[in-house]
Amino acid sequence: MSCNQPVDVVTIDLSRGEAEIPSLLVWYFFEEITHSGDGGLYAEMIRNRGFEDGTLPSGTVLKDGKAVAKPLHCYSNDSINHFSIAWNDSLFMESWEVKCVSDTRPPFYEITEVKPLNNATPHALFIDLGASASDVWVMNDGYWGIAVTEGQRYNFQFYLFTEELKNTVVTAALLDREEQIVVSKNFQIERDGSWNHYEGTFTVDTTANDLRFALLLPHKGKVYIDFVSMFPENTFCGHKNGLREDVAGMLRDLRPDFVRWPGGCIVEGLTMDNRIKWKEMIGDIVKRPGEYNLWGYRSTYGFGYHEFLQFCEDIDADGMFVCNAGMSCLFRNGDYWEEENRIDNLIQDALDAIEYALGDTTTVYGKRRAENGHAAPFPLKYVEVGNENVGLRYVKNYNRFYKAIKEKYPQIEVVCALMFSPYIQEAEKIDILDPHYYETAGWFYNNADVYDKLPDDIPYKIYVGEYAAIGRPSLYSSLAEAAYLTGVERNADKVQMVSYAPLIENAAHGKDHLLVLKNDSVYGRTNYYVLKMFSENRPDVNLHTDLKPASPEPVFRTNGFIGLGTNNTEAQFKDLKVIVNGEEIYTSGWSDFVDKWTIIRGDWKTEGNLLSQSQKGIDALAILEDREFDDCTIELKAKKFLEQKDSELCLAARIRIIILWRT
Ligand code: AHR
């Protein structure tokens, strides 16, 4: 740069301190989604370890290949959502394969409830080995392959039940893709007609990421198998039912002040019956039933409430527990409970969760915590009532939760899950409000000042429990999120806490989350490093700054492709035009829709000059990736179709024109 080139001037006035910035600013939010826990942070290496993955989501019945929820009224507007998802029994064998070693006549096998290992996990794999031509491999793929490191030790266990087996030696092994044994251990099996537990350790002398765990069974007799599990000996902080060292290490390095857990929509559930139940997420992992989660797979509940609290302690963070507020996710079944005693039970459940974390060992749940290996209290500071809820039914329940929690635990700060909503005024008292922002990168870039507009006398703190720039993660979207965070810091007297979401994705199952992992590695996207920089460079106070740009209007030029989106509404679009210098350079007739547009989400169809999107869910998106556009004007006609009576849902129903920058 030459000396006489004009420069931007930033003036920082050291004498004018503005909002103080609390150290609470950077958090994160953990939810079981895209295998962030099972197949992610949680170090379990065997997928579908208890043969329970085919169990229907609680609160649904199987009908015509679908798991169908009860036709109950939705809490927001009394509609009946008729919620269902495709369902397939073969999920019971997810990640498992049974075959005979000679690859000829396979044995007979099935998933059965005839010999439950325990009541909570009723299914087991039954194999009639006699039909097989040779000995039998029962193999598990893990979470997209099992990864091991040379010199490391891996602790495994399994349960067998048999009265008749040709001989009593069963081999546990790790196999490579050619079914060659990498490491193995023999077990002498009891034939006493009861469940027996076997455990061992493999020390491997190779590094690989595509192994399988296998049991080799003799080819005569009958056997039941259940709960096959394997963990690396080295877990984060050395806990037995522990977390992956590499993944947990990346999370610790963010130095969060608090962690929000366990959700998210998962707290609400597909149906009320499908909601998260923390009492099933403590104690012996063999007896944790797990639950199908609304993100498309079954959670083992292995990374449960106790493990979450332990993790908070290990990384020196405080915990925020989110409880169900009496309603399931309104974008799924949305059913709700209203009978006093049922809400009382949910409130008691939340109080018990607090007692589990904080109570001394003379209390019922404090004692349970001690029995589970932790006599001292855990660092729980916050309880959120529900997630992303709307409407009066929610507020009524929230008020009851608030009162009960404060009466017994005045030190707990209670978070209200109403987004900025007309019903806020019906809440008797709010300590903290939790609005969420999933917007485009452009939105974050252009709305770094969104909180400058908040009134000064806002009577509660704001915790942005979830935010993320949607679309492809890129350096641009990370910078846009960083710009937004500067706006949070600037208004830290009002917005005291934020957490990015979602946190972790398994690369085989993911989208655009902060940390990406495979079975042998993990990396942070650029926005992970944005958060790390904010966390490592914590300011105490805002100072008044003034920017005088060299050119009056800084020009930000880039190019990218366009898209159309909807949120919570069906919509129709027509007459889309992209205009540059008065010239129409793109006009939709939609004849190019099938070939040139890519549907990311939603149900998009064209008819003549109309393009319609008919899914009411969140973030439907179709993009025209084929064309590059620079500075331009975009015009179109659009119509949204709203049936909902609830005004908040109408507020949440949006149509979007999206410009996604190419990076
Ligand atoms: O982060 C994914 C989901 O987005 C959360 O479960 C929910 O709270 C939000 O809508």
XYZ file of C-alpha atoms and ligand atoms in Angstrom:
673
model
C 0.000 0.000 0.000
C 1.454 3.382 -0.949
C 1.729 6.042 1.795
C -0.762 8.448 0.291
C -3.505 5.880 -0.244
C -6.608 6.729 1.854
C -6.991 4.555 4.918
C -9.909 3.652 7.173
C -9.603 5.257 10.610
C -10.834 3.492 13.743
C -10.891 5.626 16.879
C -11.137 3.850 20.226
C -12.096 6.095 23.088
C -10.446 4.646 26.188
C -12.289 7.029 28.444
C -15.748 5.853 27.348
C -16.447 2.386 28.697
C -19.727 0.858 27.556
C -21.349 -2.499 28.366
C -19.329 -4.830 30.543
C -18.812 -8.214 28.996
C -19.531 -11.147 31.294
C -17.250 -14.118 31.076
C -20.294 -16.270 30.348
C -20.389 -15.350 26.743
C -19.263 -18.471 24.933
C -21.131 -21.715 25.449
C -22.035 -24.655 23.473
C -25.073 -26.725 23.031
C -24.909 -30.491 22.749
C -27.753 -32.450 21.204
C -27.773 -36.012 19.863
C -28.064 -35.170 16.159
C -26.078 -36.351 13.119
C -24.402 -38.912 15.421
C -22.849 -36.233 17.587
C -23.088 -38.555 20.597
C -23.463 -42.144 19.426
C -20.815 -42.475 16.721
C -19.437 -39.104 17.801
C -18.358 -37.809 21.194
C -19.372 -41.015 23.000
C -16.516 -43.506 22.682
C -18.659 -46.651 22.198
C -17.325 -48.454 19.104
C -20.122 -50.994 18.485
C -23.225 -49.645 16.801
C -26.619 -51.058 17.807
C -24.899 -52.789 20.706
C -28.117 -54.060 22.253
C -30.028 -55.004 19.055
C -32.635 -52.387 19.944
C -32.344 -50.121 16.878
C -35.536 -51.485 15.320
C -37.651 -50.645 18.374
C -40.403 -48.254 17.339
C -40.237 -44.681 18.628
C -42.244 -44.573 21.870
C -45.748 -43.307 21.235
C -46.011 -44.742 17.722
C -47.470 -47.907 16.201
C -46.438 -49.705 13.030
C -48.898 -49.265 10.169
C -48.242 -49.877 6.463
C -44.468 -49.563 6.811
C -44.736 -46.412 8.902
C -44.281 -45.554 12.565
C -47.493 -43.630 13.147
C -48.079 -41.302 16.086
C -51.410 -41.170 17.903
C -53.726 -38.589 16.290
C -53.595 -36.121 19.175
C -54.163 -32.388 19.093
C -51.116 -30.184 18.565
C -50.453 -27.780 21.423
C -50.028 -24.689 19.293
C -53.260 -24.698 17.321
C -55.246 -27.885 18.124
C -54.668 -29.270 14.615
C -54.025 -33.001 14.282
C -50.661 -33.495 12.629
C -51.045 -37.212 11.701
C -47.323 -37.512 12.189
C -45.582 -40.603 10.778
C -42.166 -41.687 9.546
C -41.125 -44.570 7.294
C -40.204 -47.598 9.374
C -38.426 -50.817 8.629
C -37.880 -53.841 10.874
C -34.464 -54.468 9.350
C -33.198 -51.666 11.621
C -32.938 -54.326 14.346
C -29.887 -55.669 12.505
C -28.395 -52.208 11.819
C -24.591 -52.616 11.467
C -24.740 -56.372 12.142
C -24.142 -59.246 9.740
C -24.443 -62.966 10.435
C -22.749 -65.309 7.967
C -21.063 -68.666 7.883
C -17.298 -68.661 7.557
C -17.308 -70.821 4.427
C -19.748 -68.352 2.895
C -22.196 -71.120 1.998
C -25.278 -72.085 4.015
C -26.093 -69.334 6.544
C -27.562 -70.147 9.951
C -31.095 -69.191 10.896
C -31.210 -66.024 12.966
C -33.768 -63.512 14.195
C -34.245 -60.716 16.688
C -36.380 -61.953 19.521
C -37.908 -60.897 22.798
C -38.030 -64.498 24.062
C -34.985 -64.181 26.340
C -34.632 -60.539 27.401
C -31.327 -59.629 29.040
C -33.338 -57.182 31.137
C -36.734 -55.514 30.935
C -35.402 -52.237 29.600
C -33.695 -53.806 26.580
C -35.913 -56.745 25.616
C -34.411 -57.666 22.243
C -31.580 -60.115 21.624
C -30.101 -61.861 18.593
C -31.051 -65.528 18.428
C -29.037 -67.864 16.176
C -29.783 -71.477 15.371
C -26.282 -72.451 14.325
C -27.213 -75.951 13.239
C -28.441 -74.847 9.841
C -25.058 -73.405 8.962
C -22.519 -75.254 6.824
C -19.591 -74.089 8.923
C -18.731 -71.921 11.921
C -20.464 -68.563 12.030
C -19.247 -64.965 12.185
C -21.500 -62.422 13.897
C -19.967 -59.153 12.770
C -20.502 -55.509 13.634
C -19.344 -52.605 11.468
C -19.177 -50.092 14.281
C -19.947 -46.532 13.303
C -18.870 -46.677 9.657
C -15.912 -48.934 10.427
C -13.979 -49.531 13.619
C -10.755 -47.536 13.966
C -7.838 -48.703 16.102
C -4.390 -47.293 16.796
C -1.244 -49.370 17.095
C -0.285 -50.053 20.692
C -3.673 -49.007 22.126
C -5.928 -51.212 24.235
C -9.650 -51.767 23.664
C -11.988 -53.176 26.306
C -14.923 -55.213 25.049
C -17.791 -57.160 26.572
C -20.728 -59.254 25.443
C -23.528 -61.391 26.890
C -24.377 -64.939 25.738
C -27.168 -67.278 26.680
C -26.994 -70.920 25.616
C -27.950 -74.390 26.756
C -26.635 -76.137 23.743
C -23.554 -75.276 21.792
C -21.400 -77.806 19.987
C -18.281 -76.787 21.765
C -17.754 -74.183 24.418
C -15.146 -71.949 22.823
C -16.265 -68.660 21.294
C -13.752 -66.296 19.758
C -14.055 -62.513 19.919
C -12.007 -60.784 17.246
C -11.339 -57.709 15.201
C -11.451 -58.532 11.493
C -10.181 -56.670 8.472
C -12.315 -56.323 5.337
C -11.044 -59.697 4.035
C -12.334 -61.227 7.254
C -8.806 -61.951 8.401
C -8.269 -61.822 12.154
C -6.317 -58.773 13.323
C -6.516 -59.677 16.996
C -8.605 -62.225 18.909
C -9.376 -63.746 22.264
C -11.039 -67.077 23.121
C -13.728 -67.510 25.746
C -14.912 -70.630 27.489
C -18.702 -70.392 27.353
C -21.129 -71.464 30.084
C -23.953 -73.704 28.807
C -26.136 -73.205 31.859
C -29.243 -71.704 30.241
C -28.729 -68.237 31.698
C -27.212 -64.981 30.535
C -23.459 -64.853 31.138
C -21.184 -61.872 30.828
C -17.804 -62.034 29.058
C -15.212 -59.326 28.807
C -11.701 -58.919 27.517
C -9.107 -56.529 26.156
C -7.513 -56.342 22.715
C -4.093 -54.790 22.317
C -3.627 -54.079 18.639
C -0.337 -53.886 16.757
C -1.711 -52.054 13.755
C -3.463 -48.807 12.890
C -6.623 -49.165 10.806
C -10.000 -47.513 10.392
C -12.121 -50.112 8.619
C -12.200 -53.072 10.988
C -15.174 -55.054 12.251
C -15.846 -56.585 15.610
C -16.842 -60.269 15.397
C -17.821 -63.266 17.459
C -16.948 -66.648 15.959
C -19.479 -69.314 16.984
C -19.363 -73.084 16.454
C -21.804 -74.331 13.865
C -24.016 -76.483 16.048
C -26.359 -75.381 18.804
C -28.490 -72.401 19.669
C -27.390 -69.141 21.175
C -28.719 -65.714 22.190
C -26.396 -62.700 22.051
C -26.910 -59.255 23.571
C -25.099 -56.078 24.581
C -21.854 -56.269 22.640
C -19.749 -53.245 23.471
C -16.188 -52.009 22.994
C -14.440 -48.849 24.201
C -10.890 -47.603 23.817
C -9.085 -47.867 27.141
C -7.963 -44.263 26.723
C -11.055 -42.150 27.020
C -11.304 -38.467 27.900
C -10.268 -38.149 31.551
C -10.169 -41.951 31.753
C -13.860 -42.629 32.459
C -15.055 -46.165 31.813
C -18.250 -45.278 29.955
C -16.309 -42.412 28.488
C -15.881 -39.994 25.632
C -13.493 -39.915 22.704
C -10.292 -38.176 23.762
C -9.793 -36.339 20.476
C -13.367 -35.030 20.184
C -13.795 -34.097 23.842
C -10.352 -32.456 23.686
C -11.507 -30.181 20.848
C -14.572 -29.254 22.893
C -12.501 -28.596 26.016
C -10.193 -26.361 23.941
C -13.140 -24.058 23.260
C -13.080 -23.369 26.999
C -16.844 -23.011 27.285
C -18.309 -21.571 30.435
C -21.424 -23.651 30.162
C -22.849 -26.547 28.210
C -26.546 -26.808 27.282
C -27.884 -30.377 27.095
C -29.675 -32.577 25.865
C -31.551 -30.522 23.249
C -33.138 -29.104 21.213
C -36.121 -30.778 19.630
C -34.983 -34.097 21.094
C -36.146 -32.896 24.515
C -39.624 -32.418 23.120
C -39.722 -35.658 21.102
C -41.694 -36.783 18.074
C -44.489 -37.381 20.572
C -44.648 -36.814 24.322
C -43.869 -40.497 24.867
C -40.764 -40.105 22.700
C -39.365 -37.189 24.762
C -36.000 -37.447 26.502
C -36.293 -39.122 29.895
C -33.206 -38.400 31.972
C -33.970 -41.087 34.567
C -33.386 -43.694 31.866
C -30.008 -42.066 31.146
C -28.194 -42.863 34.380
C -26.812 -46.039 35.961
C -25.769 -49.307 34.351
C -25.467 -48.773 30.588
C -26.665 -52.324 29.943
C -30.052 -51.349 31.364
C -30.504 -48.031 29.560
C -33.297 -48.543 27.038
C -32.342 -45.799 24.606
C -34.929 -44.155 22.364
C -35.368 -43.440 18.686
C -34.522 -39.787 18.342
C -36.270 -37.404 16.008
C -33.054 -36.893 14.050
C -33.458 -40.292 12.434
C -31.707 -42.951 14.483
C -31.826 -44.573 17.896
C -29.872 -43.039 20.792
C -28.291 -45.558 23.137
C -28.596 -43.086 26.057
C -24.979 -44.119 26.797
C -23.857 -40.479 26.908
C -26.528 -39.757 29.459
C -27.309 -37.259 32.185
C -24.547 -38.459 34.499
C -21.979 -38.400 31.681
C -23.079 -34.897 30.644
C -22.606 -33.607 34.198
C -19.277 -35.422 34.454
C -18.154 -33.825 31.197
C -19.094 -30.361 32.516
C -16.994 -31.033 35.591
C -14.086 -32.351 33.519
C -13.914 -29.255 31.332
C -14.643 -26.875 34.185
C -17.953 -25.699 32.741
C -21.368 -25.289 34.293
C -24.324 -27.303 33.086
C -27.683 -26.268 31.685
C -30.260 -29.028 31.717
C -33.237 -28.680 29.383
C -36.449 -30.399 30.475
C -39.661 -31.177 28.639
C -42.362 -28.585 29.283
C -45.370 -30.838 28.636
C -45.425 -30.665 24.858
C -43.785 -32.519 21.991
C -42.186 -30.825 18.996
C -44.860 -28.895 17.136
C -43.204 -29.607 13.803
C -43.693 -33.317 14.555
C -46.742 -34.616 16.456
C -46.938 -31.602 18.750
C -49.157 -33.444 21.276
C -49.275 -32.153 24.817
C -50.228 -32.978 28.374
C -52.534 -30.707 30.280
C -53.813 -32.736 33.226
C -52.460 -31.144 36.412
C -50.999 -34.367 37.745
C -49.096 -35.085 34.537
C -47.543 -31.619 34.549
C -46.803 -32.090 38.259
C -44.923 -35.258 37.353
C -42.869 -33.426 34.737
C -42.048 -30.688 37.243
C -41.049 -33.328 39.781
C -38.873 -34.909 37.109
C -37.041 -31.596 36.620
C -36.646 -31.152 40.392
C -35.276 -34.691 40.635
C -32.772 -33.894 37.880
C -31.564 -30.912 39.879
C -31.377 -33.085 42.987
C -29.335 -35.661 41.074
C -26.800 -32.953 40.243
C -26.800 -30.911 43.449
C -28.407 -32.907 46.250
C -26.291 -34.305 49.057
C -26.065 -38.033 49.492
C -28.933 -38.129 51.986
C -31.362 -37.167 49.208
C -32.870 -39.826 46.965
C -31.214 -38.660 43.779
C -28.033 -37.360 45.417
C -27.645 -40.924 46.720
C -28.209 -42.311 43.225
C -25.454 -40.025 41.921
C -23.098 -41.315 44.599
C -24.041 -44.916 43.760
C -23.167 -44.085 40.162
C -19.678 -43.116 41.257
C -19.843 -39.403 42.092
C -20.526 -38.481 45.704
C -19.786 -34.763 45.300
C -22.353 -32.527 43.575
C -22.006 -31.657 39.901
C -21.868 -28.098 38.535
C -25.470 -27.586 37.377
C -26.483 -23.914 37.277
C -29.322 -23.543 34.808
C -32.525 -25.317 33.879
C -34.351 -24.514 30.665
C -38.060 -25.267 30.540
C -38.738 -26.716 27.078
C -37.242 -25.792 23.743
C -38.430 -23.403 21.035
C -41.948 -23.331 22.429
C -44.841 -21.084 21.581
C -48.237 -20.101 22.886
C -50.250 -19.832 26.052
C -50.223 -23.535 26.886
C -46.461 -23.320 27.142
C -46.474 -20.158 29.248
C -48.955 -21.671 31.686
C -46.682 -24.656 32.251
C -43.552 -22.511 32.279
C -44.958 -20.403 35.133
C -45.535 -23.543 37.198
C -42.062 -24.945 36.496
C -40.475 -21.581 37.333
C -42.227 -21.309 40.682
C -41.464 -24.881 41.728
C -37.798 -24.724 40.731
C -37.192 -21.364 42.392
C -38.937 -22.456 45.587
C -36.659 -25.414 46.034
C -33.510 -24.206 44.262
C -33.406 -20.388 44.292
C -29.821 -20.499 43.002
C -30.876 -22.132 39.716
C -31.448 -19.686 36.876
C -34.466 -20.714 34.863
C -34.437 -20.268 31.105
C -37.657 -19.614 29.219
C -37.875 -21.286 25.804
C -40.281 -18.806 24.241
C -38.662 -17.225 21.267
C -39.263 -13.435 21.141
C -42.999 -13.818 21.267
C -46.182 -11.924 22.028
C -46.782 -14.350 24.905
C -43.677 -13.277 26.809
C -45.798 -10.832 28.746
C -47.840 -13.738 30.138
C -44.740 -15.203 31.810
C -44.766 -14.216 35.468
C -40.980 -14.027 35.728
C -38.173 -14.731 33.308
C -34.528 -14.958 34.369
C -33.226 -15.721 30.893
C -34.884 -15.904 27.478
C -33.574 -18.217 24.769
C -34.257 -17.086 21.182
C -32.638 -19.038 18.326
C -31.245 -17.797 15.022
C -30.748 -20.033 12.002
C -30.298 -17.537 9.208
C -28.214 -17.107 6.070
C -24.632 -15.892 6.273
C -25.828 -12.667 4.667
C -28.335 -12.192 7.456
C -25.670 -12.553 10.145
C -23.354 -10.212 8.233
C -26.050 -7.578 7.869
C -27.482 -8.004 11.354
C -24.409 -7.611 13.497
C -26.339 -4.727 15.006
C -29.521 -6.697 15.706
C -29.162 -6.338 19.483
C -28.317 -2.638 19.308
C -32.051 -2.259 18.761
C -33.099 -3.992 21.986
C -34.697 -1.698 24.558
C -32.412 -0.769 27.448
C -34.855 -1.821 30.139
C -35.327 -5.408 28.998
C -36.233 -7.260 32.229
C -34.363 -10.520 31.600
C -31.043 -11.677 30.238
C -30.870 -13.102 26.760
C -29.181 -16.360 26.004
C -29.001 -17.192 22.314
C -29.082 -20.941 22.845
C -28.728 -21.757 19.160
C -27.380 -19.797 16.235
C -25.718 -20.724 12.952
C -25.458 -19.454 9.424
C -27.355 -21.999 7.352
C -26.198 -23.196 3.946
C -22.692 -24.214 3.122
C -20.195 -23.474 5.857
C -17.480 -21.245 4.484
C -14.992 -18.616 5.479
C -17.638 -16.032 4.565
C -20.273 -17.585 6.820
C -17.735 -17.854 9.646
C -16.846 -14.192 9.287
C -20.542 -13.337 9.194
C -21.031 -15.255 12.458
C -18.014 -13.446 13.899
C -19.524 -10.095 12.918
C -22.723 -11.139 14.674
C -20.762 -12.130 17.800
C -19.211 -8.672 17.939
C -22.789 -7.374 18.119
C -23.449 -9.775 20.990
C -20.338 -8.565 22.817
C -21.298 -4.966 22.249
C -24.666 -5.648 23.900
C -23.366 -8.002 26.538
C -25.329 -6.215 29.228
C -28.449 -7.704 27.577
C -27.244 -10.703 25.596
C -25.046 -12.518 28.038
C -24.646 -15.931 26.530
C -24.571 -17.604 23.140
C -24.077 -21.123 21.907
C -23.498 -22.294 18.380
C -25.587 -25.229 17.136
C -25.444 -27.939 16.108
C -22.111 -28.865 17.536
C -20.849 -32.136 16.054
C -21.486 -34.183 12.955
C -20.259 -37.589 11.960
C -19.025 -37.108 8.380
C -21.128 -40.089 7.287
C -24.281 -38.497 8.573
C -23.669 -34.804 8.771
C -24.459 -31.457 7.269
C -22.729 -28.308 8.322
C -21.859 -28.433 11.975
C -18.958 -27.042 13.993
C -16.871 -30.182 14.442
C -16.687 -32.944 11.863
C -15.492 -36.372 12.832
C -14.799 -39.782 11.428
C -14.001 -42.883 13.415
C -10.289 -41.980 13.474
C -10.158 -38.183 13.291
C -11.881 -34.906 14.024
C -11.514 -31.362 12.727
C -13.106 -28.001 13.376
C -14.605 -25.944 10.598
C -13.631 -22.307 10.311
C -16.491 -21.316 12.603
C -15.007 -23.529 15.323
C -11.915 -21.325 15.161
C -14.070 -18.198 15.270
C -15.505 -19.402 18.572
C -12.065 -20.385 19.813
C -10.737 -16.899 19.096
C -13.676 -15.323 20.916
C -13.170 -17.679 23.819
C -9.413 -17.179 24.059
C -9.578 -13.409 23.756
C -12.173 -12.412 26.273
C -12.719 -8.728 26.752
C -13.893 -7.185 30.029
C -15.625 -4.111 28.728
C -16.696 -2.482 25.491
C -14.978 0.753 24.583
C -16.629 3.330 22.415
C -15.322 3.005 18.853
C -15.807 5.127 15.810
C -15.091 4.048 12.252
C -14.346 6.503 9.471
C -14.026 4.515 6.271
C -11.684 5.821 3.570
C -14.362 5.496 0.933
C -17.787 6.571 2.106
C -19.436 3.319 1.146
C -17.190 0.313 1.467
C -17.918 -1.943 -1.464
C -18.344 -5.591 -0.713
C -18.444 -7.441 -3.990
C -18.704 -11.107 -4.400
C -20.582 -13.521 -6.535
C -22.636 -16.602 -5.985
C -25.771 -18.494 -6.808
C -29.342 -17.879 -5.862
C -31.939 -19.975 -4.126
C -35.498 -19.908 -2.889
C -36.556 -21.083 0.516
C -39.454 -21.376 2.902
C -39.728 -21.827 6.624
C -42.807 -23.385 8.219
C -45.060 -22.704 5.280
C -46.169 -23.950 1.909
C -45.572 -21.394 -0.825
C -45.810 -20.608 -4.520
C -43.330 -18.606 -6.562
C -43.540 -17.080 -10.028
C -41.876 -14.494 -12.258
C -38.412 -14.747 -10.741
C -36.130 -12.259 -12.483
C -32.493 -11.374 -11.965
C -31.793 -7.887 -13.263
C -28.399 -6.274 -13.803
C -28.158 -2.664 -14.993
C -31.775 -2.751 -16.087
C -31.295 -5.895 -18.116
C -33.055 -9.167 -17.231
C -30.248 -11.704 -17.229
C -32.310 -14.575 -15.816
C -36.052 -15.190 -16.034
C -37.767 -18.220 -14.575
C -40.169 -20.079 -16.756
C -39.339 -23.027 -14.477
C -38.677 -25.155 -17.551
C -35.090 -25.334 -16.273
C -36.161 -26.402 -12.778
C -35.614 -30.141 -13.102
C -32.226 -29.857 -14.796
C -30.660 -26.798 -13.297
C -32.056 -26.393 -9.796
C -30.977 -28.530 -6.869
C -33.469 -29.349 -4.147
C -31.797 -29.273 -0.746
C -34.960 -29.771 1.312
C -38.697 -29.603 0.756
C -41.177 -30.818 -1.790
C -40.800 -28.648 -4.888
C -42.920 -28.960 -8.047
C -43.523 -26.849 -11.124
C -46.749 -26.355 -12.992
C -46.655 -23.893 -15.858
C -45.214 -20.642 -14.575
C -45.702 -21.632 -10.925
C -43.158 -23.218 -8.637
C -44.636 -24.618 -5.445
C -43.112 -25.875 -2.245
C -45.531 -27.966 -0.232
C -43.711 -29.017 2.927
C -44.539 -27.091 6.057
C -41.279 -27.974 7.799
C -38.253 -25.846 8.436
C -35.745 -24.593 5.889
C -37.006 -25.911 2.580
C -34.472 -24.800 0.010
C -33.945 -25.084 -3.756
C -30.901 -23.530 -5.399
C -29.897 -22.589 -8.918
C -26.291 -23.694 -8.675
C -25.712 -23.506 -12.358
C -25.395 -19.723 -12.667
C -23.148 -17.104 -11.108
C -24.580 -13.714 -10.224
C -22.813 -10.551 -9.137
C -24.485 -7.321 -7.984
C -28.058 -7.664 -9.113
C -31.684 -7.013 -8.326
C -33.881 -10.026 -7.743
C -37.613 -9.796 -8.276
C -40.269 -12.410 -7.837
C -43.858 -12.943 -6.844
C -44.478 -15.248 -3.916
C -47.413 -16.389 -1.847
C -47.405 -18.244 1.460
C -50.208 -20.561 2.504
C -50.927 -20.576 6.189
C -53.480 -22.681 7.931
C -52.139 -22.139 11.390
C -54.255 -20.117 13.722
C -51.386 -19.361 16.032
C -49.942 -15.958 15.387
C -46.472 -17.024 16.449
C -46.382 -19.700 13.821
C -47.414 -17.147 11.258
C -44.493 -15.041 12.396
C -42.185 -18.013 11.965
C -43.517 -18.717 8.467
C -41.170 -17.177 5.993
C -40.330 -17.106 2.344
C -36.720 -16.555 1.488
C -34.742 -15.392 -1.486
C -31.253 -16.577 -0.850
C -27.952 -15.563 -2.318
C -25.221 -17.993 -1.407
C -21.746 -16.765 -2.014
C -19.306 -19.060 -3.695
C -16.138 -19.434 -1.717
O -29.987 -27.616 16.221
C -30.952 -28.421 15.643
C -32.349 -28.048 16.076
O -32.661 -26.767 15.638
C -32.607 -28.014 17.552
O -32.932 -29.264 18.032
C -33.777 -27.109 17.662
O -33.851 -26.476 18.904
C -33.604 -26.175 16.497
O -34.788 -25.995 15.817
